[in-house]
mmCIF file of C-alpha atoms in Angstrom:
data_model
loop_
_atom_site.group_PDB
_atom_site.id
_atom_site.type_symbol
_atom_site.label_atom_id
_atom_site.label_comp_id
_atom_site.label_asym_id
_atom_site.label_seq_id
_atom_site.Cartn_x
_atom_site.Cartn_y
_atom_site.Cartn_z
ATOM 1 C CA UNK A 48 41.287 -8.794 -78.612
ATOM 2 C CA UNK A 49 39.214 -11.761 -79.625
ATOM 3 C CA UNK A 50 40.233 -14.910 -77.788
ATOM 4 C CA UNK A 51 42.084 -13.009 -75.037
ATOM 5 C CA UNK A 52 41.388 -13.546 -71.368
ATOM 6 C CA UNK A 53 40.703 -10.591 -69.063
ATOM 7 C CA UNK A 54 44.350 -10.100 -68.083
ATOM 8 C CA UNK A 55 45.530 -10.065 -71.689
ATOM 9 C CA UNK A 56 42.816 -7.574 -72.595
ATOM 10 C CA UNK A 57 43.883 -5.199 -69.828
ATOM 11 C CA UNK A 58 47.526 -5.537 -70.877
ATOM 12 C CA UNK A 59 46.625 -4.985 -74.535
ATOM 13 C CA UNK A 60 44.718 -1.781 -73.762
ATOM 14 C CA UNK A 61 47.645 -0.521 -71.679
ATOM 15 C CA UNK A 62 50.029 -1.573 -74.439
ATOM 16 C CA UNK A 63 48.012 0.431 -76.972
ATOM 17 C CA UNK A 64 48.286 3.568 -74.834
ATOM 18 C CA UNK A 65 52.048 3.220 -74.288
ATOM 19 C CA UNK A 66 52.647 2.432 -77.961
ATOM 20 C CA UNK A 67 50.655 5.500 -79.018
ATOM 21 C CA UNK A 68 52.550 7.740 -76.598
ATOM 22 C CA UNK A 69 55.883 6.409 -77.859
ATOM 23 C CA UNK A 70 54.855 6.841 -81.483
ATOM 24 C CA UNK A 71 53.753 10.423 -80.749
ATOM 25 C CA UNK A 72 57.084 11.145 -79.065
ATOM 26 C CA UNK A 73 58.930 10.428 -82.308
ATOM 27 C CA UNK A 74 57.641 13.739 -83.676
ATOM 28 C CA UNK A 75 58.794 15.818 -80.694
ATOM 29 C CA UNK A 76 62.349 16.562 -81.952
ATOM 30 C CA UNK A 77 60.735 18.335 -84.905
ATOM 31 C CA UNK A 78 58.280 20.401 -82.851
ATOM 32 C CA UNK A 79 59.576 23.645 -81.269
ATOM 33 C CA UNK A 80 58.524 23.806 -77.590
ATOM 34 C CA UNK A 81 57.271 27.324 -78.198
ATOM 35 C CA UNK A 82 54.530 25.835 -80.407
ATOM 36 C CA UNK A 83 53.361 23.078 -78.030
ATOM 37 C CA UNK A 84 54.955 23.546 -74.577
ATOM 38 C CA UNK A 85 52.983 20.818 -72.808
ATOM 39 C CA UNK A 86 53.499 18.259 -75.575
ATOM 40 C CA UNK A 87 57.262 18.783 -75.392
ATOM 41 C CA UNK A 88 57.205 17.524 -71.786
ATOM 42 C CA UNK A 89 56.592 14.033 -73.189
ATOM 43 C CA UNK A 90 60.233 13.916 -74.345
ATOM 44 C CA UNK A 91 61.320 13.340 -70.734
ATOM 45 C CA UNK A 92 59.262 10.139 -70.667
ATOM 46 C CA UNK A 93 60.733 8.578 -73.816
ATOM 47 C CA UNK A 94 63.289 6.391 -71.951
ATOM 48 C CA UNK A 95 60.517 4.881 -69.824
ATOM 49 C CA UNK A 96 58.171 4.486 -72.810
ATOM 50 C CA UNK A 97 60.880 2.614 -74.713
ATOM 51 C CA UNK A 98 61.563 0.275 -71.798
ATOM 52 C CA UNK A 99 57.850 -0.387 -71.200
ATOM 53 C CA UNK A 100 57.281 -1.233 -74.868
ATOM 54 C CA UNK A 101 60.264 -3.602 -74.877
ATOM 55 C CA UNK A 102 58.876 -5.361 -71.785
ATOM 56 C CA UNK A 103 55.426 -5.636 -73.371
ATOM 57 C CA UNK A 104 56.971 -6.978 -76.569
ATOM 58 C CA UNK A 105 58.540 -9.872 -74.659
ATOM 59 C CA UNK A 106 55.342 -10.344 -72.655
ATOM 60 C CA UNK A 107 53.384 -11.112 -75.827
ATOM 61 C CA UNK A 108 56.186 -13.238 -77.269
ATOM 62 C CA UNK A 109 56.224 -15.304 -74.064
ATOM 63 C CA UNK A 110 52.498 -15.987 -74.428
ATOM 64 C CA UNK A 111 52.864 -16.436 -78.205
ATOM 65 C CA UNK A 112 50.306 -13.760 -79.028
ATOM 66 C CA UNK A 113 50.259 -11.758 -82.241
ATOM 67 C CA UNK A 114 49.742 -8.650 -80.127
ATOM 68 C CA UNK A 115 53.561 -8.485 -79.973
ATOM 69 C CA UNK A 116 53.342 -6.732 -83.347
ATOM 70 C CA UNK A 117 51.944 -3.604 -81.680
ATOM 71 C CA UNK A 118 55.111 -2.740 -79.754
ATOM 72 C CA UNK A 119 57.377 -4.429 -82.306
ATOM 73 C CA UNK A 120 56.270 -2.135 -85.128
ATOM 74 C CA UNK A 121 56.476 1.014 -83.009
ATOM 75 C CA UNK A 122 59.949 0.078 -81.739
ATOM 76 C CA UNK A 123 61.127 -0.845 -85.226
ATOM 77 C CA UNK A 124 59.891 2.477 -86.587
ATOM 78 C CA UNK A 125 61.913 4.315 -83.954
ATOM 79 C CA UNK A 126 64.890 1.961 -83.766
ATOM 80 C CA UNK A 127 67.318 4.886 -83.662
ATOM 81 C CA UNK A 128 65.708 5.969 -80.387
ATOM 82 C CA UNK A 129 66.690 2.647 -78.837
ATOM 83 C CA UNK A 130 70.342 3.192 -79.752
ATOM 84 C CA UNK A 131 70.169 6.636 -78.143
ATOM 85 C CA UNK A 132 68.775 5.080 -74.973
ATOM 86 C CA UNK A 133 71.212 2.184 -74.613
ATOM 87 C CA UNK A 134 74.611 1.550 -76.193
ATOM 88 C CA UNK A 135 75.798 -2.049 -76.211
ATOM 89 C CA UNK A 136 79.301 -1.049 -77.246
ATOM 90 C CA UNK A 137 81.215 2.035 -78.248
ATOM 91 C CA UNK A 138 84.131 2.544 -80.566
ATOM 92 C CA UNK A 139 87.585 2.509 -79.036
ATOM 93 C CA UNK A 140 90.253 4.614 -80.712
ATOM 94 C CA UNK A 141 93.834 4.598 -79.511
ATOM 95 C CA UNK A 142 94.685 7.708 -77.516
ATOM 96 C CA UNK A 143 96.922 10.139 -79.343
ATOM 97 C CA UNK A 144 99.383 12.661 -77.978
ATOM 98 C CA UNK A 145 97.403 15.444 -79.624
ATOM 99 C CA UNK A 146 94.198 14.436 -77.851
ATOM 100 C CA UNK A 147 92.824 15.904 -74.643
ATOM 101 C CA UNK A 148 90.253 14.924 -72.036
ATOM 102 C CA UNK A 149 87.202 16.936 -71.006
ATOM 103 C CA UNK A 150 84.892 16.429 -68.049
ATOM 104 C CA UNK A 151 81.443 17.940 -67.501
ATOM 105 C CA UNK A 152 79.971 17.877 -64.010
ATOM 106 C CA UNK A 153 77.036 19.587 -62.313
ATOM 107 C CA UNK A 154 78.416 19.686 -58.771
ATOM 108 C CA UNK A 155 75.321 21.165 -57.081
ATOM 109 C CA UNK A 156 77.366 23.821 -55.257
ATOM 110 C CA UNK A 157 79.609 21.137 -53.743
ATOM 111 C CA UNK A 158 76.717 20.184 -51.417
ATOM 112 C CA UNK A 159 76.825 23.612 -49.768
ATOM 113 C CA UNK A 160 73.210 23.333 -48.615
ATOM 114 C CA UNK A 161 73.576 19.777 -47.291
ATOM 115 C CA UNK A 162 71.301 17.969 -49.741
ATOM 116 C CA UNK A 163 73.480 14.952 -48.957
ATOM 117 C CA UNK A 164 74.165 14.159 -45.297
ATOM 118 C CA UNK A 165 77.928 14.171 -45.703
ATOM 119 C CA UNK A 166 80.111 17.080 -44.595
ATOM 120 C CA UNK A 167 82.962 16.081 -46.899
ATOM 121 C CA UNK A 168 81.268 16.021 -50.316
ATOM 122 C CA UNK A 169 83.325 18.991 -51.519
ATOM 123 C CA UNK A 170 86.567 17.291 -50.581
ATOM 124 C CA UNK A 171 85.409 14.055 -52.224
ATOM 125 C CA UNK A 172 84.624 15.888 -55.462
ATOM 126 C CA UNK A 173 88.061 17.495 -55.360
ATOM 127 C CA UNK A 174 89.734 14.119 -54.804
ATOM 128 C CA UNK A 175 87.676 12.529 -57.581
ATOM 129 C CA UNK A 176 88.620 15.252 -60.077
ATOM 130 C CA UNK A 177 92.276 14.924 -59.094
ATOM 131 C CA UNK A 178 92.164 11.174 -59.768
ATOM 132 C CA UNK A 179 90.234 11.469 -63.053
ATOM 133 C CA UNK A 180 92.632 14.264 -64.073
ATOM 134 C CA UNK A 181 90.760 15.785 -67.054
ATOM 135 C CA UNK A 182 92.609 18.393 -69.106
ATOM 136 C CA UNK A 183 89.513 20.591 -69.303
ATOM 137 C CA UNK A 184 86.845 20.724 -66.615
ATOM 138 C CA UNK A 185 83.358 22.217 -67.090
ATOM 139 C CA UNK A 186 81.383 22.793 -63.895
ATOM 140 C CA UNK A 187 77.699 23.675 -63.698
ATOM 141 C CA UNK A 188 76.161 24.856 -60.401
ATOM 142 C CA UNK A 189 79.699 25.773 -59.404
ATOM 143 C CA UNK A 190 80.310 27.589 -56.121
ATOM 144 C CA UNK A 191 83.387 29.595 -55.200
ATOM 145 C CA UNK A 192 83.877 27.399 -52.145
ATOM 146 C CA UNK A 193 85.203 24.850 -54.642
ATOM 147 C CA UNK A 194 88.145 26.963 -55.762
ATOM 148 C CA UNK A 195 90.370 25.595 -53.009
ATOM 149 C CA UNK A 196 89.346 22.033 -53.900
ATOM 150 C CA UNK A 197 90.296 22.088 -57.589
ATOM 151 C CA UNK A 198 94.071 22.220 -58.030
ATOM 152 C CA UNK A 199 96.603 21.917 -60.868
ATOM 153 C CA UNK A 200 94.607 24.030 -63.318
ATOM 154 C CA UNK A 201 96.510 27.228 -64.152
ATOM 155 C CA UNK A 202 93.741 28.688 -66.330
ATOM 156 C CA UNK A 203 90.151 29.359 -65.321
ATOM 157 C CA UNK A 204 86.994 31.183 -66.369
ATOM 158 C CA UNK A 205 84.386 31.764 -63.697
ATOM 159 C CA UNK A 206 81.018 33.430 -64.333
ATOM 160 C CA UNK A 207 78.788 33.929 -61.302
ATOM 161 C CA UNK A 208 75.050 34.579 -61.392
ATOM 162 C CA UNK A 209 75.207 38.148 -60.062
ATOM 163 C CA UNK A 210 77.353 40.678 -58.247
ATOM 164 C CA UNK A 211 76.535 39.206 -54.854
ATOM 165 C CA UNK A 212 76.305 35.582 -55.989
ATOM 166 C CA UNK A 213 78.994 32.994 -55.394
ATOM 167 C CA UNK A 214 77.577 30.350 -57.739
ATOM 168 C CA UNK A 215 77.428 29.911 -61.499
ATOM 169 C CA UNK A 216 79.560 28.290 -64.214
ATOM 170 C CA UNK A 217 83.285 27.601 -64.364
ATOM 171 C CA UNK A 218 85.811 26.162 -66.804
ATOM 172 C CA UNK A 219 89.191 24.962 -65.518
ATOM 173 C CA UNK A 220 91.909 24.248 -68.078
ATOM 174 C CA UNK A 221 95.470 23.007 -68.341
ATOM 175 C CA UNK A 222 95.698 24.847 -71.670
ATOM 176 C CA UNK A 223 96.036 28.612 -72.162
ATOM 177 C CA UNK A 224 92.801 30.553 -72.596
ATOM 178 C CA UNK A 225 93.143 32.924 -75.556
ATOM 179 C CA UNK A 226 89.657 34.405 -75.289
ATOM 180 C CA UNK A 227 86.632 33.927 -73.066
ATOM 181 C CA UNK A 228 83.140 35.246 -72.571
ATOM 182 C CA UNK A 229 79.591 34.775 -71.350
ATOM 183 C CA UNK A 230 76.365 34.549 -73.351
ATOM 184 C CA UNK A 231 74.275 36.019 -70.508
ATOM 185 C CA UNK A 232 70.877 34.387 -71.004
ATOM 186 C CA UNK A 233 68.107 36.897 -70.141
ATOM 187 C CA UNK A 234 65.663 36.573 -67.218
ATOM 188 C CA UNK A 235 67.280 33.526 -65.651
ATOM 189 C CA UNK A 236 70.163 32.389 -63.483
ATOM 190 C CA UNK A 237 71.082 29.767 -66.103
ATOM 191 C CA UNK A 238 73.794 30.661 -68.583
ATOM 192 C CA UNK A 239 76.532 29.597 -71.004
ATOM 193 C CA UNK A 240 80.195 30.570 -71.087
ATOM 194 C CA UNK A 241 82.993 29.843 -73.563
ATOM 195 C CA UNK A 242 86.769 29.720 -73.800
ATOM 196 C CA UNK A 243 89.102 29.522 -76.784
ATOM 197 C CA UNK A 244 91.862 27.101 -75.791
ATOM 198 C CA UNK A 245 95.300 26.790 -77.362
ATOM 199 C CA UNK A 246 95.815 23.025 -77.559
ATOM 200 C CA UNK A 247 98.929 21.722 -79.304
ATOM 201 C CA UNK A 248 99.127 24.722 -81.682
ATOM 202 C CA UNK A 249 95.427 24.345 -82.485
ATOM 203 C CA UNK A 250 92.621 26.536 -81.131
ATOM 204 C CA UNK A 251 89.396 24.953 -79.925
ATOM 205 C CA UNK A 252 86.312 26.708 -78.574
ATOM 206 C CA UNK A 253 84.654 25.058 -75.581
ATOM 207 C CA UNK A 254 81.184 26.066 -74.431
ATOM 208 C CA UNK A 255 80.019 25.194 -70.933
ATOM 209 C CA UNK A 256 76.238 25.445 -70.822
ATOM 210 C CA UNK A 257 73.490 25.083 -68.264
ATOM 211 C CA UNK A 258 70.139 25.261 -70.031
ATOM 212 C CA UNK A 259 67.024 26.345 -68.146
ATOM 213 C CA UNK A 260 66.471 24.244 -65.033
ATOM 214 C CA UNK A 261 63.346 22.099 -64.695
ATOM 215 C CA UNK A 262 63.372 22.064 -60.883
ATOM 216 C CA UNK A 263 62.536 18.371 -60.687
ATOM 217 C CA UNK A 264 63.251 16.487 -57.492
ATOM 218 C CA UNK A 265 65.389 13.398 -57.915
ATOM 219 C CA UNK A 266 62.703 11.413 -56.090
ATOM 220 C CA UNK A 267 60.308 9.460 -58.318
ATOM 221 C CA UNK A 268 57.251 10.489 -56.292
ATOM 222 C CA UNK A 269 57.678 14.018 -57.617
ATOM 223 C CA UNK A 270 56.152 12.674 -60.834
ATOM 224 C CA UNK A 271 53.114 11.272 -59.061
ATOM 225 C CA UNK A 272 52.102 13.777 -56.401
ATOM 226 C CA UNK A 273 49.108 16.104 -56.384
ATOM 227 C CA UNK A 274 51.211 18.865 -57.952
ATOM 228 C CA UNK A 275 51.730 16.872 -61.162
ATOM 229 C CA UNK A 276 49.806 19.383 -63.298
ATOM 230 C CA UNK A 277 51.723 22.338 -61.869
ATOM 231 C CA UNK A 278 54.997 20.521 -62.438
ATOM 232 C CA UNK A 279 54.078 19.730 -66.044
ATOM 233 C CA UNK A 280 53.221 23.371 -66.731
ATOM 234 C CA UNK A 281 56.478 24.472 -65.138
ATOM 235 C CA UNK A 282 58.515 22.080 -67.271
ATOM 236 C CA UNK A 283 56.702 23.221 -70.417
ATOM 237 C CA UNK A 284 57.582 26.848 -69.664
ATOM 238 C CA UNK A 285 61.191 25.842 -68.965
ATOM 239 C CA UNK A 286 61.400 24.137 -72.374
ATOM 240 C CA UNK A 287 60.177 27.344 -74.041
ATOM 241 C CA UNK A 288 62.982 29.232 -72.269
ATOM 242 C CA UNK A 289 65.432 26.563 -73.379
ATOM 243 C CA UNK A 290 64.441 27.173 -76.992
ATOM 244 C CA UNK A 291 65.281 30.874 -76.637
ATOM 245 C CA UNK A 292 68.589 30.001 -74.979
ATOM 246 C CA UNK A 293 69.311 27.546 -77.784
ATOM 247 C CA UNK A 294 68.767 30.291 -80.358
ATOM 248 C CA UNK A 295 71.210 32.566 -78.504
ATOM 249 C CA UNK A 296 73.806 29.788 -78.384
ATOM 250 C CA UNK A 297 73.450 28.911 -82.076
ATOM 251 C CA UNK A 298 73.762 32.559 -83.111
ATOM 252 C CA UNK A 299 76.962 32.831 -81.071
ATOM 253 C CA UNK A 300 78.347 29.528 -82.353
ATOM 254 C CA UNK A 301 77.879 30.585 -85.990
ATOM 255 C CA UNK A 302 80.409 33.369 -85.431
ATOM 256 C CA UNK A 303 82.999 31.010 -83.971
ATOM 257 C CA UNK A 304 86.135 30.806 -86.138
ATOM 258 C CA UNK A 305 87.152 27.504 -84.538
ATOM 259 C CA UNK A 306 85.946 23.948 -84.130
ATOM 260 C CA UNK A 307 83.503 23.763 -81.250
ATOM 261 C CA UNK A 308 82.714 21.593 -78.257
ATOM 262 C CA UNK A 309 79.489 22.089 -76.306
ATOM 263 C CA UNK A 310 79.386 20.460 -72.879
ATOM 264 C CA UNK A 311 77.090 20.783 -69.935
ATOM 265 C CA UNK A 312 73.767 20.194 -68.264
ATOM 266 C CA UNK A 313 71.098 20.411 -70.972
ATOM 267 C CA UNK A 314 68.169 19.711 -68.633
ATOM 268 C CA UNK A 315 66.704 17.815 -71.558
ATOM 269 C CA UNK A 316 67.075 14.440 -73.221
ATOM 270 C CA UNK A 317 68.427 13.039 -76.469
ATOM 271 C CA UNK A 318 64.809 12.801 -77.660
ATOM 272 C CA UNK A 319 64.134 16.532 -77.566
ATOM 273 C CA UNK A 320 63.920 19.406 -80.035
ATOM 274 C CA UNK A 321 66.834 21.088 -78.257
ATOM 275 C CA UNK A 322 69.171 18.110 -78.653
ATOM 276 C CA UNK A 323 68.235 17.395 -82.270
ATOM 277 C CA UNK A 324 68.626 21.035 -83.307
ATOM 278 C CA UNK A 325 71.958 21.484 -81.553
ATOM 279 C CA UNK A 326 73.392 18.181 -82.759
ATOM 280 C CA UNK A 327 72.321 19.043 -86.303
ATOM 281 C CA UNK A 328 74.723 21.995 -86.295
ATOM 282 C CA UNK A 329 77.737 19.915 -87.336
ATOM 283 C CA UNK A 330 78.123 18.202 -83.962
ATOM 284 C CA UNK A 331 78.109 14.620 -82.714
ATOM 285 C CA UNK A 332 77.330 13.103 -79.336
ATOM 286 C CA UNK A 333 80.466 11.737 -77.659
ATOM 287 C CA UNK A 334 78.408 9.145 -75.767
ATOM 288 C CA UNK A 335 76.919 7.713 -78.973
ATOM 289 C CA UNK A 336 80.408 7.315 -80.432
ATOM 290 C CA UNK A 337 82.213 5.735 -77.502
ATOM 291 C CA UNK A 338 79.856 5.267 -74.554
ATOM 292 C CA UNK A 339 78.144 2.124 -73.275
ATOM 293 C CA UNK A 340 74.992 1.348 -71.316
ATOM 294 C CA UNK A 341 72.266 3.857 -70.499
ATOM 295 C CA UNK A 342 74.725 6.680 -69.914
ATOM 296 C CA UNK A 343 72.593 7.907 -67.006
ATOM 297 C CA UNK A 344 73.729 11.344 -65.829
ATOM 298 C CA UNK A 345 70.905 12.363 -63.473
ATOM 299 C CA UNK A 346 70.434 10.463 -60.235
ATOM 300 C CA UNK A 347 66.709 9.759 -60.524
ATOM 301 C CA UNK A 348 65.571 6.467 -59.010
ATOM 302 C CA UNK A 349 64.485 3.794 -61.508
ATOM 303 C CA UNK A 350 64.655 6.287 -64.389
ATOM 304 C CA UNK A 351 67.734 6.241 -66.702
ATOM 305 C CA UNK A 352 67.810 9.935 -67.540
ATOM 306 C CA UNK A 353 70.701 11.241 -69.677
ATOM 307 C CA UNK A 354 70.576 15.043 -69.617
ATOM 308 C CA UNK A 355 74.292 15.935 -69.505
ATOM 309 C CA UNK A 356 76.144 15.879 -72.808
ATOM 310 C CA UNK A 357 79.390 16.528 -74.617
ATOM 311 C CA UNK A 358 78.743 17.425 -78.250
ATOM 312 C CA UNK A 359 81.820 17.858 -80.415
ATOM 313 C CA UNK A 360 82.619 18.994 -83.930
ATOM 314 C CA UNK A 361 82.138 16.188 -86.463
ATOM 315 C CA UNK A 362 85.806 16.444 -87.448
ATOM 316 C CA UNK A 363 87.008 15.426 -83.983
ATOM 317 C CA UNK A 364 87.642 11.780 -83.070
ATOM 318 C CA UNK A 365 86.074 10.494 -79.855
ATOM 319 C CA UNK A 366 88.679 8.183 -78.338
ATOM 320 C CA UNK A 367 86.669 7.146 -75.280
ATOM 321 C CA UNK A 368 83.744 8.184 -73.094
ATOM 322 C CA UNK A 369 82.900 7.377 -69.493
ATOM 323 C CA UNK A 370 79.917 7.963 -67.206
ATOM 324 C CA UNK A 371 80.981 7.856 -63.570
ATOM 325 C CA UNK A 372 78.830 6.587 -60.701
ATOM 326 C CA UNK A 373 79.979 8.873 -57.872
ATOM 327 C CA UNK A 374 76.912 10.104 -55.955
ATOM 328 C CA UNK A 375 78.327 13.423 -54.801
ATOM 329 C CA UNK A 376 75.597 15.443 -56.529
ATOM 330 C CA UNK A 377 72.218 14.905 -58.156
ATOM 331 C CA UNK A 378 74.189 14.565 -61.411
ATOM 332 C CA UNK A 379 76.873 12.063 -62.379
ATOM 333 C CA UNK A 380 80.095 13.322 -63.976
ATOM 334 C CA UNK A 381 80.945 12.430 -67.582
ATOM 335 C CA UNK A 382 84.319 12.523 -69.315
ATOM 336 C CA UNK A 383 85.524 11.995 -72.856
ATOM 337 C CA UNK A 384 88.863 12.020 -74.629
ATOM 338 C CA UNK A 385 88.907 13.927 -77.898
ATOM 339 C CA UNK A 386 91.438 13.527 -80.691
ATOM 340 C CA UNK A 387 92.280 16.658 -82.658
#
């Protein structure tokens, strides 16, 4: 810090902290949450840490200071993380007749409890789905009040959270369902369901999953209030539950005789142990193949969080991918077209 004025010294110290946190986060995909629950929480901050280090890199370049090397080296070491955060362009493959489209959407019970001050959110979601017209539709936080809103899907699997519950997971399909089931995660209302679809004489297994919820408000001040420590502990425990749910899913997937697609609300990021482990099971991220931009799927102010995914068998072609901006829920819908 020799030769720096007071402002540069303060920035350099802050830069050192953010660079160290980012560098530490690179190890998180290899660390099971069960081993270090609180450390795993850092994975949620990776998008912000990347952006901060990029800003600091240009700060030092602007002032022509060698301190730019601090963030530059850390970012270079984790360059793949940057491509997971932001895609400048995605591949475009011509749609084929044998391909099909799939949408994943956490609809937050169609605004049943009036989180949004709009009495027609359910109808707007129904109209949006009708316009987007996906061949397969995976809903998380589904509520049975949405059954009348979703039309033109002759096949459906619905798994509610209990005998008296009207909410849960649902898969709507234009293709025949040959087999279906539920994984029934223990001690939670979160779950995963699957269907085997007959698509153009081929059979494909589609999982719709809602990993353990973090119960984070979509307001930024939830990260800064006096309950920060309690929230961090809660998220750490949720990540431990997610690891158990991941193990149940992987054990089930290994018995699948078909090519697989896993879609849903992961409640975790592309920088996590959960994502790395699941993607390493012969799957690829549809967004990384054909998406663009941040791919934000959770409506958190000033925080580009991508926690909803479509992972597909490596042998499938991703023809396109789209993140929609409709604010009918705390999540944004995503849709991809998959070539068989």
